[in-house]
PDB file of C-alpha atoms in Angstrom:
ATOM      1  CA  UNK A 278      90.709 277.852  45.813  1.00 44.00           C
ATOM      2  CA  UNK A 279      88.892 274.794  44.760  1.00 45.00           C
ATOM      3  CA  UNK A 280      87.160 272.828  46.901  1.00 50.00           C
ATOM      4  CA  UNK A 281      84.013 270.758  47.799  1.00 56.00           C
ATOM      5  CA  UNK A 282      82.633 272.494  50.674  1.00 70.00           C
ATOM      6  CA  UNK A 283      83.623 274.837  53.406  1.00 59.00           C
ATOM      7  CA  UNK A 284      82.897 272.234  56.922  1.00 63.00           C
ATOM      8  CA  UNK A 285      82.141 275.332  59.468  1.00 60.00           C
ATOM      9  CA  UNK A 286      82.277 279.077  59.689  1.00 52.00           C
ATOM     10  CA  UNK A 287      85.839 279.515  61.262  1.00 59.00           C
ATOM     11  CA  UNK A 288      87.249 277.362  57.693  1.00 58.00           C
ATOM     12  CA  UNK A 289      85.320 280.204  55.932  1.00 54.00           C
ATOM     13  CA  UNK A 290      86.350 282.878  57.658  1.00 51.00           C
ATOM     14  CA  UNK A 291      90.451 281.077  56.464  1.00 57.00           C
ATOM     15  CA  UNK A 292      89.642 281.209  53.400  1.00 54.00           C
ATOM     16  CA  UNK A 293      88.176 284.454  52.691  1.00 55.00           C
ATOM     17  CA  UNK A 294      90.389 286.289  55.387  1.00 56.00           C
ATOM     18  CA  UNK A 295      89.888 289.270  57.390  1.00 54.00           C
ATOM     19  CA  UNK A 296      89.627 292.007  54.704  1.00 55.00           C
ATOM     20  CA  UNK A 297      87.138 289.409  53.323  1.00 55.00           C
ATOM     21  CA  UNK A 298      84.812 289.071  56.527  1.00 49.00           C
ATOM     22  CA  UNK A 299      84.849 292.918  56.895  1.00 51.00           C
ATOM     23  CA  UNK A 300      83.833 293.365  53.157  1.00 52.00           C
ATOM     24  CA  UNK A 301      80.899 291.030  53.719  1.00 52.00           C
ATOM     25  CA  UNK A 302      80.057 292.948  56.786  1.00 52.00           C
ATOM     26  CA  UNK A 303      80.195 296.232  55.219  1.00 50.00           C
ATOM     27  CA  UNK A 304      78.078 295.391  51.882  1.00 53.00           C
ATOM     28  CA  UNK A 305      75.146 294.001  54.530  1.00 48.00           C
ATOM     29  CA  UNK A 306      75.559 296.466  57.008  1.00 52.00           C
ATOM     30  CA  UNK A 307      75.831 299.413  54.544  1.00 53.00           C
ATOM     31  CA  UNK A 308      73.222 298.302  51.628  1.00 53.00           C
ATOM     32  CA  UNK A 309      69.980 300.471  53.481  1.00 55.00           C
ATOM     33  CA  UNK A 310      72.085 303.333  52.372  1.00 58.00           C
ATOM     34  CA  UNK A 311      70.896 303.321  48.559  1.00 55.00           C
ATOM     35  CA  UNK A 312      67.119 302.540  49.469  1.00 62.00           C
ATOM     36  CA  UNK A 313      65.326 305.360  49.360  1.00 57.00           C
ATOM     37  CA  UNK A 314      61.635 306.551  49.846  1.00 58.00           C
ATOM     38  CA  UNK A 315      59.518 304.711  47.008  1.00 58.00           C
ATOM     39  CA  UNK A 316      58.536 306.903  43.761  1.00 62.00           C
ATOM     40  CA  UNK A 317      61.237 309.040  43.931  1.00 68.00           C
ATOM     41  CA  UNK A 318      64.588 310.075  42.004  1.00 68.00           C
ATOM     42  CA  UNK A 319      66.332 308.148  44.681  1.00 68.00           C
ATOM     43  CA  UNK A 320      64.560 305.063  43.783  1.00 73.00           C
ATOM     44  CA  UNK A 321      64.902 305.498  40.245  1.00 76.00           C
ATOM     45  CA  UNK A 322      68.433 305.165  40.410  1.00 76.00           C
ATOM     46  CA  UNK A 323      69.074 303.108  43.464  1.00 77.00           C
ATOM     47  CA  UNK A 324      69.595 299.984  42.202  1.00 80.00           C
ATOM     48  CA  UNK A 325      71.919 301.329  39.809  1.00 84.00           C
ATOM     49  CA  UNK A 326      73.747 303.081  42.187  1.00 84.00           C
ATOM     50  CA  UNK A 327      74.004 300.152  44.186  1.00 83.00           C
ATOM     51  CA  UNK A 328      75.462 297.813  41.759  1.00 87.00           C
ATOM     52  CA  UNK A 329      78.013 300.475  40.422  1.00 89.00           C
ATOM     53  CA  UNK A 330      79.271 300.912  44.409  1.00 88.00           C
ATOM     54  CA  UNK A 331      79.905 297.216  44.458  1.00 88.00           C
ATOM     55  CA  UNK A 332      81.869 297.728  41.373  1.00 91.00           C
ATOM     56  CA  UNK A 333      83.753 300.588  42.697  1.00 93.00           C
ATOM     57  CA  UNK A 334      84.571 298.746  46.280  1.00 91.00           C
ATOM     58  CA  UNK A 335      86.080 295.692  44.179  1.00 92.00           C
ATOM     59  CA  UNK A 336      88.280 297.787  41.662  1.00 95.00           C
ATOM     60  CA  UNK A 337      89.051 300.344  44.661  1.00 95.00           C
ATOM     61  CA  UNK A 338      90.286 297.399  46.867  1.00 93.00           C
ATOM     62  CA  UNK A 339      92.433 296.106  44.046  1.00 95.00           C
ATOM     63  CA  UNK A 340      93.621 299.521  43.430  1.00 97.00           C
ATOM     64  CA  UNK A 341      94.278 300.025  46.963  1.00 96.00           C
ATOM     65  CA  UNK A 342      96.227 296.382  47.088  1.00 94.00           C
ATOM     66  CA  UNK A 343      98.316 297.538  43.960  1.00 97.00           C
ATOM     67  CA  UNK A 344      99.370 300.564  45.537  1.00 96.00           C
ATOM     68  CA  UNK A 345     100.299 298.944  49.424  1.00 96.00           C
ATOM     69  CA  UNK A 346      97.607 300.575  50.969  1.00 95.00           C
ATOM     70  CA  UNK A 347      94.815 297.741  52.864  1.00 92.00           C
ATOM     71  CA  UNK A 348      92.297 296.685  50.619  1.00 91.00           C
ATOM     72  CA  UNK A 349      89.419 297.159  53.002  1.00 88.00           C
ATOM     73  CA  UNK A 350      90.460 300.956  53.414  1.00 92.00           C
ATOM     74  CA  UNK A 351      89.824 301.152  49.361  1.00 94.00           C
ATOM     75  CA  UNK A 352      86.652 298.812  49.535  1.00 90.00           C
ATOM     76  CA  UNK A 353      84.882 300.600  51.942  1.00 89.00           C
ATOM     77  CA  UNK A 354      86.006 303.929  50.082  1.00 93.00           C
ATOM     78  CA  UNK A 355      84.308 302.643  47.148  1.00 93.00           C
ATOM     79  CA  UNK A 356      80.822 301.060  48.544  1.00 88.00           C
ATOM     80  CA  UNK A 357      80.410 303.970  50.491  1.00 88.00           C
ATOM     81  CA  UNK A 358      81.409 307.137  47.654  1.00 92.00           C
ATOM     82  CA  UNK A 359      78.302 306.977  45.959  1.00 86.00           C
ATOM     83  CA  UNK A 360      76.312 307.427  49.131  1.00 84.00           C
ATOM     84  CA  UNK A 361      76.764 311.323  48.309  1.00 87.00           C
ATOM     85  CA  UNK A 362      74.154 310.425  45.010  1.00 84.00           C
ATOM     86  CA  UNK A 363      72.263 308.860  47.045  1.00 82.00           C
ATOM     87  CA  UNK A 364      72.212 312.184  49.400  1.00 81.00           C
ATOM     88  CA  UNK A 365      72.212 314.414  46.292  1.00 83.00           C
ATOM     89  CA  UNK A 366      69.070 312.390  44.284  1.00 80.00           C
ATOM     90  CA  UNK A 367      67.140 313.010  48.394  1.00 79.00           C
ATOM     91  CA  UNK A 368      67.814 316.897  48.272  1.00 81.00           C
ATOM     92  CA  UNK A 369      67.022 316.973  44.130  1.00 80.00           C
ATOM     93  CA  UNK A 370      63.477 315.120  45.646  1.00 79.00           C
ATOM     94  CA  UNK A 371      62.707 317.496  48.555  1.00 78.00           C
ATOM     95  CA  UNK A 372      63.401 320.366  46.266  1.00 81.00           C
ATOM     96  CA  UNK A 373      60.442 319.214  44.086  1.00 81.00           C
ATOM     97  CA  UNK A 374      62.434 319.077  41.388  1.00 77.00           C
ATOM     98  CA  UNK A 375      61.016 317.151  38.740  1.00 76.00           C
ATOM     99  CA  UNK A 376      64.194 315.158  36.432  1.00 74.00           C
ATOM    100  CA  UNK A 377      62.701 313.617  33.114  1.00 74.00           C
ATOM    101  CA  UNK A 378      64.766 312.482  30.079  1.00 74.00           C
ATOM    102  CA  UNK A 379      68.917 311.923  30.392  1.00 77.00           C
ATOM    103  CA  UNK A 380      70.455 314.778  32.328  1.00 76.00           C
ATOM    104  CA  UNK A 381      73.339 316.422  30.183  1.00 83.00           C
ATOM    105  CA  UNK A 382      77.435 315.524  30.690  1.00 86.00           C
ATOM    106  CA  UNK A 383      77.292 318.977  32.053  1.00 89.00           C
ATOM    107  CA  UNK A 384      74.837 318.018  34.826  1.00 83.00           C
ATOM    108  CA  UNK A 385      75.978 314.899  35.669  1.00 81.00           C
ATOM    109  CA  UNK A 386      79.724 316.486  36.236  1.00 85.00           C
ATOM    110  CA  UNK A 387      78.239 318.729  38.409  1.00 87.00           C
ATOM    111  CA  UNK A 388      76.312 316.805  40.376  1.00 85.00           C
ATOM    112  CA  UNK A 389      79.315 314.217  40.812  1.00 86.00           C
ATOM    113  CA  UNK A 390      81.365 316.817  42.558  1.00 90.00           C
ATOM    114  CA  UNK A 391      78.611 318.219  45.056  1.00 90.00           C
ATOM    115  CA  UNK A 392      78.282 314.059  45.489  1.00 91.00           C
ATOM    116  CA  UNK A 393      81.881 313.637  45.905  1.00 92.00           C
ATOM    117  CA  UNK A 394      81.724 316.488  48.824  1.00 93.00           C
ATOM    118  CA  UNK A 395      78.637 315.112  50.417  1.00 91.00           C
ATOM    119  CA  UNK A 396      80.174 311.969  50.478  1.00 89.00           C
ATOM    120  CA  UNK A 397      82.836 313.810  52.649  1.00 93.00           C
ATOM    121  CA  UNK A 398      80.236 315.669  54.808  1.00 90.00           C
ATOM    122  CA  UNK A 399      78.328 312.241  55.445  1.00 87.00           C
ATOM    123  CA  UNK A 400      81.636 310.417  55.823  1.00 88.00           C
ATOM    124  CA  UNK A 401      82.547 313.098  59.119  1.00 88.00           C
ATOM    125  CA  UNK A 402      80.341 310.778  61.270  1.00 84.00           C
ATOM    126  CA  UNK A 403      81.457 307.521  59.473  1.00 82.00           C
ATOM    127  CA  UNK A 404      84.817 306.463  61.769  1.00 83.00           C
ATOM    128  CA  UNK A 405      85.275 303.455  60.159  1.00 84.00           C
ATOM    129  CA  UNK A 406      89.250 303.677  59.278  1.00 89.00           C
ATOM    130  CA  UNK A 407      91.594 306.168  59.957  1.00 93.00           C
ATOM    131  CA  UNK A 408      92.411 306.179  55.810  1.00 95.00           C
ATOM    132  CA  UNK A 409      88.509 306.861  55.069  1.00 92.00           C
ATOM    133  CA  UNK A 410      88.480 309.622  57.712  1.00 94.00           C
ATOM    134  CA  UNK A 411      91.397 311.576  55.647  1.00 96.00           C
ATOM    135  CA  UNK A 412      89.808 310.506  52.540  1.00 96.00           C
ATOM    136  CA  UNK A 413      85.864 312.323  53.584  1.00 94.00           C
ATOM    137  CA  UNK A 414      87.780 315.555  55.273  1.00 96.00           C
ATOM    138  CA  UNK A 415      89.580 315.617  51.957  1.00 96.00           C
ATOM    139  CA  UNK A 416      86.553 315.219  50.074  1.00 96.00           C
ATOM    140  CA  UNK A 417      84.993 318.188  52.187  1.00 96.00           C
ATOM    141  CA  UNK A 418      87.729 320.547  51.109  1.00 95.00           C
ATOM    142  CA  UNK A 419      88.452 319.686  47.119  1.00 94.00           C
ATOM    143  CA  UNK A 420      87.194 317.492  44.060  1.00 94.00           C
ATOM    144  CA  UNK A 421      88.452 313.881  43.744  1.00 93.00           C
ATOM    145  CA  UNK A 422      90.386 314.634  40.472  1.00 91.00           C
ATOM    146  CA  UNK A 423      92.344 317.326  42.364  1.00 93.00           C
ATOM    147  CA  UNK A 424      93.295 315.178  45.468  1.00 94.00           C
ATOM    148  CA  UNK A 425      96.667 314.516  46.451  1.00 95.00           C
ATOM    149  CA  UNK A 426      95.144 311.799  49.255  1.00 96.00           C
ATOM    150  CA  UNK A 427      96.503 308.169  48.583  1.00 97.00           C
ATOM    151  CA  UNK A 428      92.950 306.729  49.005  1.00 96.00           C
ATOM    152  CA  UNK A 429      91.244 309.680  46.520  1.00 96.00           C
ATOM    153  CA  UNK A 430      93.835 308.577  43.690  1.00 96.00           C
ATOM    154  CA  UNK A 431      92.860 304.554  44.660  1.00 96.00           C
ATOM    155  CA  UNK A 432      89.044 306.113  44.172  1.00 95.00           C
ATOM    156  CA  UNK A 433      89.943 308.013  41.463  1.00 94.00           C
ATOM    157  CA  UNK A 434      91.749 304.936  39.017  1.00 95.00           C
ATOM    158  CA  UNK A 435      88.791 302.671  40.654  1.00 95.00           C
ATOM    159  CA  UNK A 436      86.149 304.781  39.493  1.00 91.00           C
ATOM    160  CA  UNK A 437      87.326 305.248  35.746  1.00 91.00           C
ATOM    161  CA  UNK A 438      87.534 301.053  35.787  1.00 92.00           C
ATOM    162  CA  UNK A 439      84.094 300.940  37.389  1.00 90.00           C
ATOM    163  CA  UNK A 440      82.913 303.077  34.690  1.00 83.00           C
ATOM    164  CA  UNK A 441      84.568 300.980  31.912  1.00 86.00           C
ATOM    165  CA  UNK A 442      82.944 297.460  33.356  1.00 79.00           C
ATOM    166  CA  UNK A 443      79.406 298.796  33.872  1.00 69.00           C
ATOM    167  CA  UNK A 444      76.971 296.601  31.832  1.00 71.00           C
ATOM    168  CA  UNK A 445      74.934 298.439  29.166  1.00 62.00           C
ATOM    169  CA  UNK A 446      70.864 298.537  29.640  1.00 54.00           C
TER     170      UNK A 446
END
């Protein structure tokens, strides 16, 4: 809402709410994730990655609002899903494997669903809500477009969104 100025933190913390203060918590908290090792793949496309998780964790939380699940469960499912790129780029860099030139459709499909799984494997230690948890042991076991989890279809209609409101370079 409109107004002139917020007079202390607890007015803040009104008006942006409690899924609001954890969101704020979790981008700050969570942002080391995408900063990889200089001069590598990681850093190429960390920034990137970054901005397209913040898109995912808005359109996932509205998403997850839509569909009466808590919007925090579908923000934090979308800041933290493309942490399994950020995994996948690391291996892709200790493997010496050198990437030049746009990777084919092919590739990138690929690579999103061995992301999608890491993201699962990573997410084991992550006991953040118990929605997530069933979300990354999901992700361990199948793809994201063959889910039946509440949270994978909220990360699922996010995603294509995300996708469609990405600015162009």
């Amino acid at each position: 809402r409109a107004r002139a100025e917020v007079a202390d933190l607890t007015e803040a913390i009104t008006l942006i709410g409690e899924s609001g203060v954890q969101s704020v918590i979790a981008r700050v908290l969570l942002r080391p994730i995408f900063e990889p090792p200089p001069g590598t793949l990681g850093q190429r496309i960390a920034q990137r990655l970054w901005e397209h998780a913040e898109r995912l964790a808005g359109h996932a939380a509205d998403e997850a609002r839509a569909s009466g699940q808590r919007a925090f469960d579908g923000y934090i499912a979308g800041l933290l899903h493309d942490a399994g790129w950020t995994i996948a780029a690391r291996a892709i860099d200790r493997a010496g494997v050198v990437l030049d030139g746009a990777p084919s459709a092919a590739f990138c499909r690929e690579i999103d669903q061995r992301a999608h799984r890491l993201f699962g494997m990573a997410g084991r230690n992550w006991a953040i809500t118990a929605a997530f948890q069933a979300l990354c042991a999901d992700a361990r076991r199948q793809p994201l477009d063959s889910s039946a989890d509440p949270l994978a279809a909220v990360l699922g209609r996010a995603q294509v969104r995300a996708f469609e409101t990405t600015p162009t370079a």
